[in-house]
Amino acid sequence: LDDLVGFFVNTLVLRADLTGDPTFTEVLDRVRAFDLAAYAHQDLPFERLVDALAPARAQDHHPLFQTMMVLQNQADTVLGLDGLTVTGQPVRTGISKFDLTFTFTETRDEAGRPTGLDGNLEFSTDLFDPATAHALAARLTRLLASLAADPDGRVRTAAFLDAAERAELDRAAPGPVRPVHARTAPEAFRAQAARTPGRIAVRAGSRQLTFAELDARSDDLAHHLHDRGVGRGDLVALAAEGTADRVVAMLAVAKAGAACLPVDLDYPEARVTHMLDDARPALFLVHDAA
């Protein structure tokens, strides 16, 4: 390390467990146990952790985590130079390394005893505007105050809204209660088909399908997919020419409980091969309208 210039800091990926409706005290105990276990292996380079876990890579976010927290708990150091007054100045690069970075610095009295924390929030302007970031910081402050005031209370009940925000919710809350039954997209389509079986659902040039026809054809294909072993959680690649056939196929895949990966066969062969190798669909459904 003699020829290297610091800064030597390793990143620890920490996870909080909020299952079971815990109190704040219970969360603190869980966080402490998890963090101590992480510190026991803190010498493992972050790059090796990423390589071992091999998370899905994307250019729009950092792998494994998107929120960084930094705690500066060392005593302040003063640089003394004869004839000069030296003060520290923050370095503002204008670049956010993560979606959100919270930096907390311990404040101390003249005797060196901790008196509190100063906080700083760095945020990505691609994701947050200044008003949203300020509101987030304010809510975090209120949340911490609420938890500290009642450490044995349930975390889910902690207050983080200010008076104006609560008043806005109170104004919006009154009104009739209309129950909304949760249902899947295929269930919602079947309900619509039952209400309007003869209405046109798909129109593509001179070809058209009623709701009843679309429901029946997609049912037939969904049963065929099921017979081929396609089920919930599977991925089906789809290359279908013609709008009507494509809609039938996509609805059938949804009815089978699978997800759809549209594939354009006009793509270069290498591109199609890469898509299929990367997605590894359970089935490749191809239909030529001709």
PDB file of C-alpha atoms in Angstrom:
ATOM      1  CA  LEU A   1       0.000   0.000   0.000  1.00  0.00           C
ATOM      2  CA  ASP A   2       3.027   2.311   0.182  1.00  0.00           C
ATOM      3  CA  ASP A   3       2.494   3.575  -3.355  1.00  0.00           C
ATOM      4  CA  LEU A   4      -1.248   4.097  -2.999  1.00  0.00           C
ATOM      5  CA  VAL A   5      -3.075   7.231  -1.960  1.00  0.00           C
ATOM      6  CA  GLY A   6      -6.254   6.638   0.118  1.00  0.00           C
ATOM      7  CA  PHE A   7      -9.221   6.897   0.596  1.00  0.00           C
ATOM      8  CA  PHE A   8      -9.626   3.321   1.893  1.00  0.00           C
ATOM      9  CA  VAL A   9     -13.259   2.602   2.726  1.00  0.00           C
ATOM     10  CA  ASN A  10     -15.240  -0.552   2.040  1.00  0.00           C
ATOM     11  CA  THR A  11     -18.991  -0.638   1.475  1.00  0.00           C
ATOM     12  CA  LEU A  12     -21.151  -2.847   3.705  1.00  0.00           C
ATOM     13  CA  VAL A  13     -24.536  -3.942   2.381  1.00  0.00           C
ATOM     14  CA  LEU A  14     -26.963  -3.985   5.321  1.00  0.00           C
ATOM     15  CA  ARG A  15     -30.534  -5.230   5.403  1.00  0.00           C
ATOM     16  CA  ALA A  16     -33.269  -4.444   7.942  1.00  0.00           C
ATOM     17  CA  ASP A  17     -35.819  -7.065   8.998  1.00  0.00           C
ATOM     18  CA  LEU A  18     -39.243  -5.520   9.696  1.00  0.00           C
ATOM     19  CA  THR A  19     -41.280  -8.737   9.649  1.00  0.00           C
ATOM     20  CA  GLY A  20     -43.675  -9.592  12.461  1.00  0.00           C
ATOM     21  CA  ASP A  21     -44.867  -6.057  13.299  1.00  0.00           C
ATOM     22  CA  PRO A  22     -41.863  -5.224  15.535  1.00  0.00           C
ATOM     23  CA  THR A  23     -41.390  -2.422  18.018  1.00  0.00           C
ATOM     24  CA  PHE A  24     -38.615   0.102  17.506  1.00  0.00           C
ATOM     25  CA  THR A  25     -36.604  -1.557  20.287  1.00  0.00           C
ATOM     26  CA  GLU A  26     -36.912  -4.906  18.533  1.00  0.00           C
ATOM     27  CA  VAL A  27     -35.809  -3.357  15.238  1.00  0.00           C
ATOM     28  CA  LEU A  28     -32.753  -1.861  16.946  1.00  0.00           C
ATOM     29  CA  ASP A  29     -31.825  -5.286  18.355  1.00  0.00           C
ATOM     30  CA  ARG A  30     -32.197  -6.872  14.920  1.00  0.00           C
ATOM     31  CA  VAL A  31     -30.181  -4.148  13.217  1.00  0.00           C
ATOM     32  CA  ARG A  32     -27.419  -4.392  15.810  1.00  0.00           C
ATOM     33  CA  ALA A  33     -27.140  -8.182  15.416  1.00  0.00           C
ATOM     34  CA  PHE A  34     -27.147  -7.986  11.618  1.00  0.00           C
ATOM     35  CA  ASP A  35     -24.634  -5.143  11.510  1.00  0.00           C
ATOM     36  CA  LEU A  36     -22.219  -6.854  13.901  1.00  0.00           C
ATOM     37  CA  ALA A  37     -22.368  -9.963  11.715  1.00  0.00           C
ATOM     38  CA  ALA A  38     -21.616  -7.810   8.678  1.00  0.00           C
ATOM     39  CA  TYR A  39     -18.723  -6.063  10.424  1.00  0.00           C
ATOM     40  CA  ALA A  40     -17.214  -9.474  11.175  1.00  0.00           C
ATOM     41  CA  HIS A  41     -16.774  -9.890   7.412  1.00  0.00           C
ATOM     42  CA  GLN A  42     -16.124  -6.276   6.488  1.00  0.00           C
ATOM     43  CA  ASP A  43     -12.780  -7.095   4.870  1.00  0.00           C
ATOM     44  CA  LEU A  44     -14.572  -8.821   2.000  1.00  0.00           C
ATOM     45  CA  PRO A  45     -14.274  -6.411  -0.953  1.00  0.00           C
ATOM     46  CA  PHE A  46     -17.609  -5.110  -2.188  1.00  0.00           C
ATOM     47  CA  GLU A  47     -16.660  -6.017  -5.767  1.00  0.00           C
ATOM     48  CA  ARG A  48     -16.289  -9.690  -4.798  1.00  0.00           C
ATOM     49  CA  LEU A  49     -19.706  -9.620  -3.128  1.00  0.00           C
ATOM     50  CA  VAL A  50     -21.283  -8.264  -6.314  1.00  0.00           C
ATOM     51  CA  ASP A  51     -19.510 -10.905  -8.398  1.00  0.00           C
ATOM     52  CA  ALA A  52     -20.670 -13.688  -6.066  1.00  0.00           C
ATOM     53  CA  LEU A  53     -24.316 -12.582  -5.946  1.00  0.00           C
ATOM     54  CA  ALA A  54     -24.385 -11.643  -9.644  1.00  0.00           C
ATOM     55  CA  PRO A  55     -27.434  -9.344  -9.427  1.00  0.00           C
ATOM     56  CA  ALA A  56     -29.232  -8.322 -12.600  1.00  0.00           C
ATOM     57  CA  ARG A  57     -27.298  -5.375 -13.993  1.00  0.00           C
ATOM     58  CA  ALA A  58     -28.977  -2.178 -15.151  1.00  0.00           C
ATOM     59  CA  GLN A  59     -27.549   1.182 -16.118  1.00  0.00           C
ATOM     60  CA  ASP A  60     -30.183   3.130 -14.187  1.00  0.00           C
ATOM     61  CA  HIS A  61     -29.320   1.932 -10.676  1.00  0.00           C
ATOM     62  CA  HIS A  62     -26.483   0.623  -8.525  1.00  0.00           C
ATOM     63  CA  PRO A  63     -26.332  -3.144  -7.881  1.00  0.00           C
ATOM     64  CA  LEU A  64     -27.491  -4.494  -4.493  1.00  0.00           C
ATOM     65  CA  PHE A  65     -28.495  -1.159  -2.948  1.00  0.00           C
ATOM     66  CA  GLN A  66     -29.511   2.361  -3.917  1.00  0.00           C
ATOM     67  CA  THR A  67     -29.383   4.163  -0.546  1.00  0.00           C
ATOM     68  CA  MET A  68     -26.088   4.850   1.226  1.00  0.00           C
ATOM     69  CA  MET A  69     -25.714   5.859   4.873  1.00  0.00           C
ATOM     70  CA  VAL A  70     -22.490   7.321   6.249  1.00  0.00           C
ATOM     71  CA  LEU A  71     -21.791   7.957   9.946  1.00  0.00           C
ATOM     72  CA  GLN A  72     -18.897  10.283  10.762  1.00  0.00           C
ATOM     73  CA  ASN A  73     -18.275   9.660  14.452  1.00  0.00           C
ATOM     74  CA  GLN A  74     -14.623  10.590  14.765  1.00  0.00           C
ATOM     75  CA  ALA A  75     -13.561  13.604  16.790  1.00  0.00           C
ATOM     76  CA  ASP A  76     -12.995  16.819  14.864  1.00  0.00           C
ATOM     77  CA  THR A  77      -9.391  17.460  13.944  1.00  0.00           C
ATOM     78  CA  VAL A  78      -7.999  20.955  13.576  1.00  0.00           C
ATOM     79  CA  LEU A  79      -5.138  21.685  11.226  1.00  0.00           C
ATOM     80  CA  GLY A  80      -2.853  24.288  12.714  1.00  0.00           C
ATOM     81  CA  LEU A  81      -0.421  26.262  10.545  1.00  0.00           C
ATOM     82  CA  ASP A  82       1.655  29.152  11.855  1.00  0.00           C
ATOM     83  CA  GLY A  83       0.196  32.466  10.748  1.00  0.00           C
ATOM     84  CA  LEU A  84      -2.813  30.875   9.033  1.00  0.00           C
ATOM     85  CA  THR A  85      -6.414  30.264   9.982  1.00  0.00           C
ATOM     86  CA  VAL A  86      -7.567  26.965   8.449  1.00  0.00           C
ATOM     87  CA  THR A  87     -11.191  25.869   8.117  1.00  0.00           C
ATOM     88  CA  GLY A  88     -12.647  22.836   6.383  1.00  0.00           C
ATOM     89  CA  GLN A  89     -14.753  23.291   3.264  1.00  0.00           C
ATOM     90  CA  PRO A  90     -17.126  20.651   1.899  1.00  0.00           C
ATOM     91  CA  VAL A  91     -16.339  19.290  -1.539  1.00  0.00           C
ATOM     92  CA  ARG A  92     -19.371  19.492  -3.828  1.00  0.00           C
ATOM     93  CA  THR A  93     -18.809  17.453  -6.967  1.00  0.00           C
ATOM     94  CA  GLY A  94     -22.282  18.023  -8.386  1.00  0.00           C
ATOM     95  CA  ILE A  95     -22.645  14.259  -8.860  1.00  0.00           C
ATOM     96  CA  SER A  96     -24.728  11.862  -6.771  1.00  0.00           C
ATOM     97  CA  LYS A  97     -23.129   8.430  -6.562  1.00  0.00           C
ATOM     98  CA  PHE A  98     -26.360   6.767  -5.384  1.00  0.00           C
ATOM     99  CA  ASP A  99     -30.089   7.485  -5.475  1.00  0.00           C
ATOM    100  CA  LEU A 100     -29.878   8.770  -1.891  1.00  0.00           C
ATOM    101  CA  THR A 101     -26.907   9.275   0.435  1.00  0.00           C
ATOM    102  CA  PHE A 102     -27.535  10.180   4.078  1.00  0.00           C
ATOM    103  CA  THR A 103     -24.469  11.455   5.936  1.00  0.00           C
ATOM    104  CA  PHE A 104     -24.669  11.891   9.705  1.00  0.00           C
ATOM    105  CA  THR A 105     -21.908  13.647  11.649  1.00  0.00           C
ATOM    106  CA  GLU A 106     -21.657  13.613  15.436  1.00  0.00           C
ATOM    107  CA  THR A 107     -21.561  17.032  17.077  1.00  0.00           C
ATOM    108  CA  ARG A 108     -19.629  17.481  20.315  1.00  0.00           C
ATOM    109  CA  ASP A 109     -19.379  20.018  23.092  1.00  0.00           C
ATOM    110  CA  GLU A 110     -16.166  21.685  24.238  1.00  0.00           C
ATOM    111  CA  ALA A 111     -15.394  18.693  26.435  1.00  0.00           C
ATOM    112  CA  GLY A 112     -15.628  16.353  23.457  1.00  0.00           C
ATOM    113  CA  ARG A 113     -18.899  14.742  24.525  1.00  0.00           C
ATOM    114  CA  PRO A 114     -21.436  13.870  21.783  1.00  0.00           C
ATOM    115  CA  THR A 115     -24.376  16.287  21.687  1.00  0.00           C
ATOM    116  CA  GLY A 116     -26.281  15.106  18.627  1.00  0.00           C
ATOM    117  CA  LEU A 117     -26.096  14.532  14.901  1.00  0.00           C
ATOM    118  CA  ASP A 118     -25.928  16.844  11.917  1.00  0.00           C
ATOM    119  CA  GLY A 119     -27.459  15.375   8.783  1.00  0.00           C
ATOM    120  CA  ASN A 120     -26.825  15.874   5.089  1.00  0.00           C
ATOM    121  CA  LEU A 121     -28.813  14.401   2.197  1.00  0.00           C
ATOM    122  CA  GLU A 122     -27.336  13.931  -1.268  1.00  0.00           C
ATOM    123  CA  PHE A 123     -29.876  12.937  -3.919  1.00  0.00           C
ATOM    124  CA  SER A 124     -30.009  12.125  -7.597  1.00  0.00           C
ATOM    125  CA  THR A 125     -31.686  14.959  -9.483  1.00  0.00           C
ATOM    126  CA  ASP A 126     -32.701  12.445 -12.152  1.00  0.00           C
ATOM    127  CA  LEU A 127     -35.055  10.887  -9.591  1.00  0.00           C
ATOM    128  CA  PHE A 128     -35.907  13.636  -7.096  1.00  0.00           C
ATOM    129  CA  ASP A 129     -36.504  17.350  -7.285  1.00  0.00           C
ATOM    130  CA  PRO A 130     -35.315  19.554  -4.376  1.00  0.00           C
ATOM    131  CA  ALA A 131     -38.803  19.860  -2.862  1.00  0.00           C
ATOM    132  CA  THR A 132     -39.201  16.075  -2.725  1.00  0.00           C
ATOM    133  CA  ALA A 133     -35.750  15.628  -1.202  1.00  0.00           C
ATOM    134  CA  HIS A 134     -36.416  18.270   1.470  1.00  0.00           C
ATOM    135  CA  ALA A 135     -39.778  16.639   2.278  1.00  0.00           C
ATOM    136  CA  LEU A 136     -38.075  13.246   2.569  1.00  0.00           C
ATOM    137  CA  ALA A 137     -35.464  14.614   4.971  1.00  0.00           C
ATOM    138  CA  ALA A 138     -38.145  16.338   7.062  1.00  0.00           C
ATOM    139  CA  ARG A 139     -40.204  13.153   7.285  1.00  0.00           C
ATOM    140  CA  LEU A 140     -37.161  11.148   8.312  1.00  0.00           C
ATOM    141  CA  THR A 141     -36.499  13.653  11.103  1.00  0.00           C
ATOM    142  CA  ARG A 142     -40.104  13.398  12.318  1.00  0.00           C
ATOM    143  CA  LEU A 143     -40.006   9.604  12.080  1.00  0.00           C
ATOM    144  CA  LEU A 144     -36.843   9.375  14.185  1.00  0.00           C
ATOM    145  CA  ALA A 145     -38.304  11.757  16.774  1.00  0.00           C
ATOM    146  CA  SER A 146     -41.503   9.696  16.950  1.00  0.00           C
ATOM    147  CA  LEU A 147     -39.598   6.431  17.363  1.00  0.00           C
ATOM    148  CA  ALA A 148     -37.282   7.884  20.011  1.00  0.00           C
ATOM    149  CA  ALA A 149     -40.261   9.205  21.987  1.00  0.00           C
ATOM    150  CA  ASP A 150     -41.903   5.751  22.087  1.00  0.00           C
ATOM    151  CA  PRO A 151     -39.269   3.047  21.548  1.00  0.00           C
ATOM    152  CA  ASP A 152     -41.671   0.294  22.618  1.00  0.00           C
ATOM    153  CA  GLY A 153     -44.305   1.338  20.080  1.00  0.00           C
ATOM    154  CA  ARG A 154     -44.872  -0.464  16.806  1.00  0.00           C
ATOM    155  CA  VAL A 155     -42.748   0.891  13.978  1.00  0.00           C
ATOM    156  CA  ARG A 156     -45.729   0.878  11.617  1.00  0.00           C
ATOM    157  CA  THR A 157     -47.589   3.352  13.855  1.00  0.00           C
ATOM    158  CA  ALA A 158     -44.780   5.922  14.044  1.00  0.00           C
ATOM    159  CA  ALA A 159     -45.773   9.385  12.832  1.00  0.00           C
ATOM    160  CA  PHE A 160     -43.867  11.025  10.002  1.00  0.00           C
ATOM    161  CA  LEU A 161     -46.387  13.497   8.535  1.00  0.00           C
ATOM    162  CA  ASP A 162     -46.565  17.117   9.645  1.00  0.00           C
ATOM    163  CA  ALA A 163     -49.775  18.867  10.685  1.00  0.00           C
ATOM    164  CA  ALA A 164     -50.489  20.234   7.204  1.00  0.00           C
ATOM    165  CA  GLU A 165     -50.059  16.812   5.597  1.00  0.00           C
ATOM    166  CA  ARG A 166     -52.328  15.166   8.168  1.00  0.00           C
ATOM    167  CA  ALA A 167     -54.948  17.873   7.645  1.00  0.00           C
ATOM    168  CA  GLU A 168     -54.822  17.275   3.882  1.00  0.00           C
ATOM    169  CA  LEU A 169     -55.403  13.562   4.420  1.00  0.00           C
ATOM    170  CA  ASP A 170     -58.276  14.295   6.804  1.00  0.00           C
ATOM    171  CA  ARG A 171     -59.910  16.503   4.172  1.00  0.00           C
ATOM    172  CA  ALA A 172     -59.550  13.815   1.523  1.00  0.00           C
ATOM    173  CA  ALA A 173     -60.643  10.919   3.721  1.00  0.00           C
ATOM    174  CA  PRO A 174     -64.408  11.557   4.222  1.00  0.00           C
ATOM    175  CA  GLY A 175     -66.751  10.089   1.655  1.00  0.00           C
ATOM    176  CA  PRO A 176     -68.567   6.911   0.766  1.00  0.00           C
ATOM    177  CA  VAL A 177     -66.708   3.630   0.984  1.00  0.00           C
ATOM    178  CA  ARG A 178     -66.779   1.675  -2.237  1.00  0.00           C
ATOM    179  CA  PRO A 179     -65.296  -1.797  -1.928  1.00  0.00           C
ATOM    180  CA  VAL A 180     -63.061  -2.756  -4.820  1.00  0.00           C
ATOM    181  CA  HIS A 181     -62.659  -6.460  -5.374  1.00  0.00           C
ATOM    182  CA  ALA A 182     -59.113  -7.394  -6.251  1.00  0.00           C
ATOM    183  CA  ARG A 183     -58.907  -9.449  -9.409  1.00  0.00           C
ATOM    184  CA  THR A 184     -56.417 -10.276 -12.094  1.00  0.00           C
ATOM    185  CA  ALA A 185     -56.420  -8.818 -15.596  1.00  0.00           C
ATOM    186  CA  PRO A 186     -57.862 -12.046 -17.098  1.00  0.00           C
ATOM    187  CA  GLU A 187     -60.639 -12.008 -14.482  1.00  0.00           C
ATOM    188  CA  ALA A 188     -61.421  -8.386 -15.305  1.00  0.00           C
ATOM    189  CA  PHE A 189     -61.525  -9.245 -19.019  1.00  0.00           C
ATOM    190  CA  ARG A 190     -63.878 -12.184 -18.432  1.00  0.00           C
ATOM    191  CA  ALA A 191     -66.202  -9.915 -16.474  1.00  0.00           C
ATOM    192  CA  GLN A 192     -66.227  -7.396 -19.332  1.00  0.00           C
ATOM    193  CA  ALA A 193     -66.815 -10.177 -21.874  1.00  0.00           C
ATOM    194  CA  ALA A 194     -69.794 -11.374 -19.853  1.00  0.00           C
ATOM    195  CA  ARG A 195     -71.246  -7.851 -19.792  1.00  0.00           C
ATOM    196  CA  THR A 196     -70.688  -7.056 -23.479  1.00  0.00           C
ATOM    197  CA  PRO A 197     -70.114 -10.325 -25.370  1.00  0.00           C
ATOM    198  CA  GLY A 198     -71.159  -8.928 -28.755  1.00  0.00           C
ATOM    199  CA  ARG A 199     -69.176  -5.699 -28.677  1.00  0.00           C
ATOM    200  CA  ILE A 200     -66.014  -5.374 -30.726  1.00  0.00           C
ATOM    201  CA  ALA A 201     -62.900  -5.986 -28.618  1.00  0.00           C
ATOM    202  CA  VAL A 202     -60.244  -5.979 -31.358  1.00  0.00           C
ATOM    203  CA  ARG A 203     -60.331  -4.333 -34.748  1.00  0.00           C
ATOM    204  CA  ALA A 204     -57.357  -4.701 -37.093  1.00  0.00           C
ATOM    205  CA  GLY A 205     -58.006  -3.620 -40.660  1.00  0.00           C
ATOM    206  CA  SER A 206     -60.885  -5.679 -41.996  1.00  0.00           C
ATOM    207  CA  ARG A 207     -60.609  -8.220 -39.190  1.00  0.00           C
ATOM    208  CA  GLN A 208     -62.416  -7.878 -35.896  1.00  0.00           C
ATOM    209  CA  LEU A 209     -63.110  -9.962 -32.814  1.00  0.00           C
ATOM    210  CA  THR A 210     -65.938  -9.568 -30.338  1.00  0.00           C
ATOM    211  CA  PHE A 211     -65.329  -9.894 -26.612  1.00  0.00           C
ATOM    212  CA  ALA A 212     -66.926 -13.347 -26.677  1.00  0.00           C
ATOM    213  CA  GLU A 213     -64.729 -14.487 -29.576  1.00  0.00           C
ATOM    214  CA  LEU A 214     -61.573 -13.115 -27.996  1.00  0.00           C
ATOM    215  CA  ASP A 215     -62.465 -14.779 -24.696  1.00  0.00           C
ATOM    216  CA  ALA A 216     -63.109 -18.149 -26.340  1.00  0.00           C
ATOM    217  CA  ARG A 217     -60.005 -18.133 -28.542  1.00  0.00           C
ATOM    218  CA  SER A 218     -57.705 -17.045 -25.743  1.00  0.00           C
ATOM    219  CA  ASP A 219     -59.228 -19.739 -23.501  1.00  0.00           C
ATOM    220  CA  ASP A 220     -58.451 -22.406 -26.098  1.00  0.00           C
ATOM    221  CA  LEU A 221     -54.856 -21.252 -26.426  1.00  0.00           C
ATOM    222  CA  ALA A 222     -54.458 -20.924 -22.642  1.00  0.00           C
ATOM    223  CA  HIS A 223     -55.569 -24.553 -22.217  1.00  0.00           C
ATOM    224  CA  HIS A 224     -53.046 -25.581 -24.878  1.00  0.00           C
ATOM    225  CA  LEU A 225     -50.284 -23.694 -23.050  1.00  0.00           C
ATOM    226  CA  HIS A 226     -51.295 -25.353 -19.794  1.00  0.00           C
ATOM    227  CA  ASP A 227     -51.138 -28.777 -21.461  1.00  0.00           C
ATOM    228  CA  ARG A 228     -47.590 -27.917 -22.555  1.00  0.00           C
ATOM    229  CA  GLY A 229     -46.637 -27.299 -18.934  1.00  0.00           C
ATOM    230  CA  VAL A 230     -46.852 -23.499 -18.885  1.00  0.00           C
ATOM    231  CA  GLY A 231     -48.021 -22.133 -15.543  1.00  0.00           C
ATOM    232  CA  ARG A 232     -47.717 -19.378 -12.995  1.00  0.00           C
ATOM    233  CA  GLY A 233     -44.343 -17.664 -12.954  1.00  0.00           C
ATOM    234  CA  ASP A 234     -43.259 -18.947 -16.361  1.00  0.00           C
ATOM    235  CA  LEU A 235     -42.165 -16.786 -19.269  1.00  0.00           C
ATOM    236  CA  VAL A 236     -43.501 -17.351 -22.784  1.00  0.00           C
ATOM    237  CA  ALA A 237     -41.737 -15.829 -25.774  1.00  0.00           C
ATOM    238  CA  LEU A 238     -44.205 -14.661 -28.401  1.00  0.00           C
ATOM    239  CA  ALA A 239     -43.735 -13.922 -32.084  1.00  0.00           C
ATOM    240  CA  ALA A 240     -47.148 -13.397 -33.666  1.00  0.00           C
ATOM    241  CA  GLU A 241     -47.951 -11.467 -36.799  1.00  0.00           C
ATOM    242  CA  GLY A 242     -51.199  -9.552 -36.983  1.00  0.00           C
ATOM    243  CA  THR A 243     -52.728  -7.435 -34.241  1.00  0.00           C
ATOM    244  CA  ALA A 244     -55.682  -9.732 -33.541  1.00  0.00           C
ATOM    245  CA  ASP A 245     -53.567 -12.883 -33.222  1.00  0.00           C
ATOM    246  CA  ARG A 246     -51.077 -11.068 -31.035  1.00  0.00           C
ATOM    247  CA  VAL A 247     -53.842  -9.918 -28.654  1.00  0.00           C
ATOM    248  CA  VAL A 248     -55.281 -13.451 -28.484  1.00  0.00           C
ATOM    249  CA  ALA A 249     -51.850 -14.869 -27.676  1.00  0.00           C
ATOM    250  CA  MET A 250     -50.977 -12.252 -25.040  1.00  0.00           C
ATOM    251  CA  LEU A 251     -54.326 -12.724 -23.286  1.00  0.00           C
ATOM    252  CA  ALA A 252     -53.884 -16.507 -23.398  1.00  0.00           C
ATOM    253  CA  VAL A 253     -50.445 -16.266 -21.812  1.00  0.00           C
ATOM    254  CA  ALA A 254     -51.895 -14.111 -19.014  1.00  0.00           C
ATOM    255  CA  LYS A 255     -54.749 -16.597 -18.490  1.00  0.00           C
ATOM    256  CA  ALA A 256     -52.172 -19.378 -18.174  1.00  0.00           C
ATOM    257  CA  GLY A 257     -50.522 -17.388 -15.370  1.00  0.00           C
ATOM    258  CA  ALA A 258     -47.344 -16.665 -17.294  1.00  0.00           C
ATOM    259  CA  ALA A 259     -45.601 -13.511 -18.470  1.00  0.00           C
ATOM    260  CA  CYS A 260     -45.114 -12.594 -22.109  1.00  0.00           C
ATOM    261  CA  LEU A 261     -41.862 -11.731 -23.890  1.00  0.00           C
ATOM    262  CA  PRO A 262     -42.641 -10.201 -27.310  1.00  0.00           C
ATOM    263  CA  VAL A 263     -40.065 -11.116 -29.954  1.00  0.00           C
ATOM    264  CA  ASP A 264     -39.838  -9.472 -33.359  1.00  0.00           C
ATOM    265  CA  LEU A 265     -38.537 -12.004 -35.880  1.00  0.00           C
ATOM    266  CA  ASP A 266     -37.415  -9.137 -38.097  1.00  0.00           C
ATOM    267  CA  TYR A 267     -34.648  -8.514 -35.569  1.00  0.00           C
ATOM    268  CA  PRO A 268     -31.196  -9.835 -36.514  1.00  0.00           C
ATOM    269  CA  GLU A 269     -30.850 -13.511 -35.698  1.00  0.00           C
ATOM    270  CA  ALA A 270     -28.090 -12.796 -33.176  1.00  0.00           C
ATOM    271  CA  ARG A 271     -30.359 -10.356 -31.333  1.00  0.00           C
ATOM    272  CA  VAL A 272     -33.225 -12.862 -31.125  1.00  0.00           C
ATOM    273  CA  THR A 273     -30.828 -15.573 -29.954  1.00  0.00           C
ATOM    274  CA  HIS A 274     -29.459 -13.277 -27.237  1.00  0.00           C
ATOM    275  CA  MET A 275     -32.985 -12.417 -26.024  1.00  0.00           C
ATOM    276  CA  LEU A 276     -33.957 -16.084 -25.758  1.00  0.00           C
ATOM    277  CA  ASP A 277     -30.685 -17.130 -24.116  1.00  0.00           C
ATOM    278  CA  ASP A 278     -30.995 -14.303 -21.592  1.00  0.00           C
ATOM    279  CA  ALA A 279     -34.708 -14.766 -20.775  1.00  0.00           C
ATOM    280  CA  ARG A 280     -34.844 -18.581 -21.037  1.00  0.00           C
ATOM    281  CA  PRO A 281     -38.603 -18.778 -21.718  1.00  0.00           C
ATOM    282  CA  ALA A 282     -40.541 -21.963 -20.961  1.00  0.00           C
ATOM    283  CA  LEU A 283     -42.036 -21.882 -24.453  1.00  0.00           C
ATOM    284  CA  PHE A 284     -41.590 -19.979 -27.699  1.00  0.00           C
ATOM    285  CA  LEU A 285     -44.984 -19.346 -29.291  1.00  0.00           C
ATOM    286  CA  VAL A 286     -44.792 -18.485 -32.992  1.00  0.00           C
ATOM    287  CA  HIS A 287     -47.709 -17.744 -35.326  1.00  0.00           C
ATOM    288  CA  ASP A 288     -47.551 -16.606 -38.927  1.00  0.00           C
ATOM    289  CA  ALA A 289     -50.720 -14.802 -39.977  1.00  0.00           C
ATOM    290  CA  ALA A 290     -50.127 -15.898 -43.564  1.00  0.00           C
TER     291      ALA A 290
END
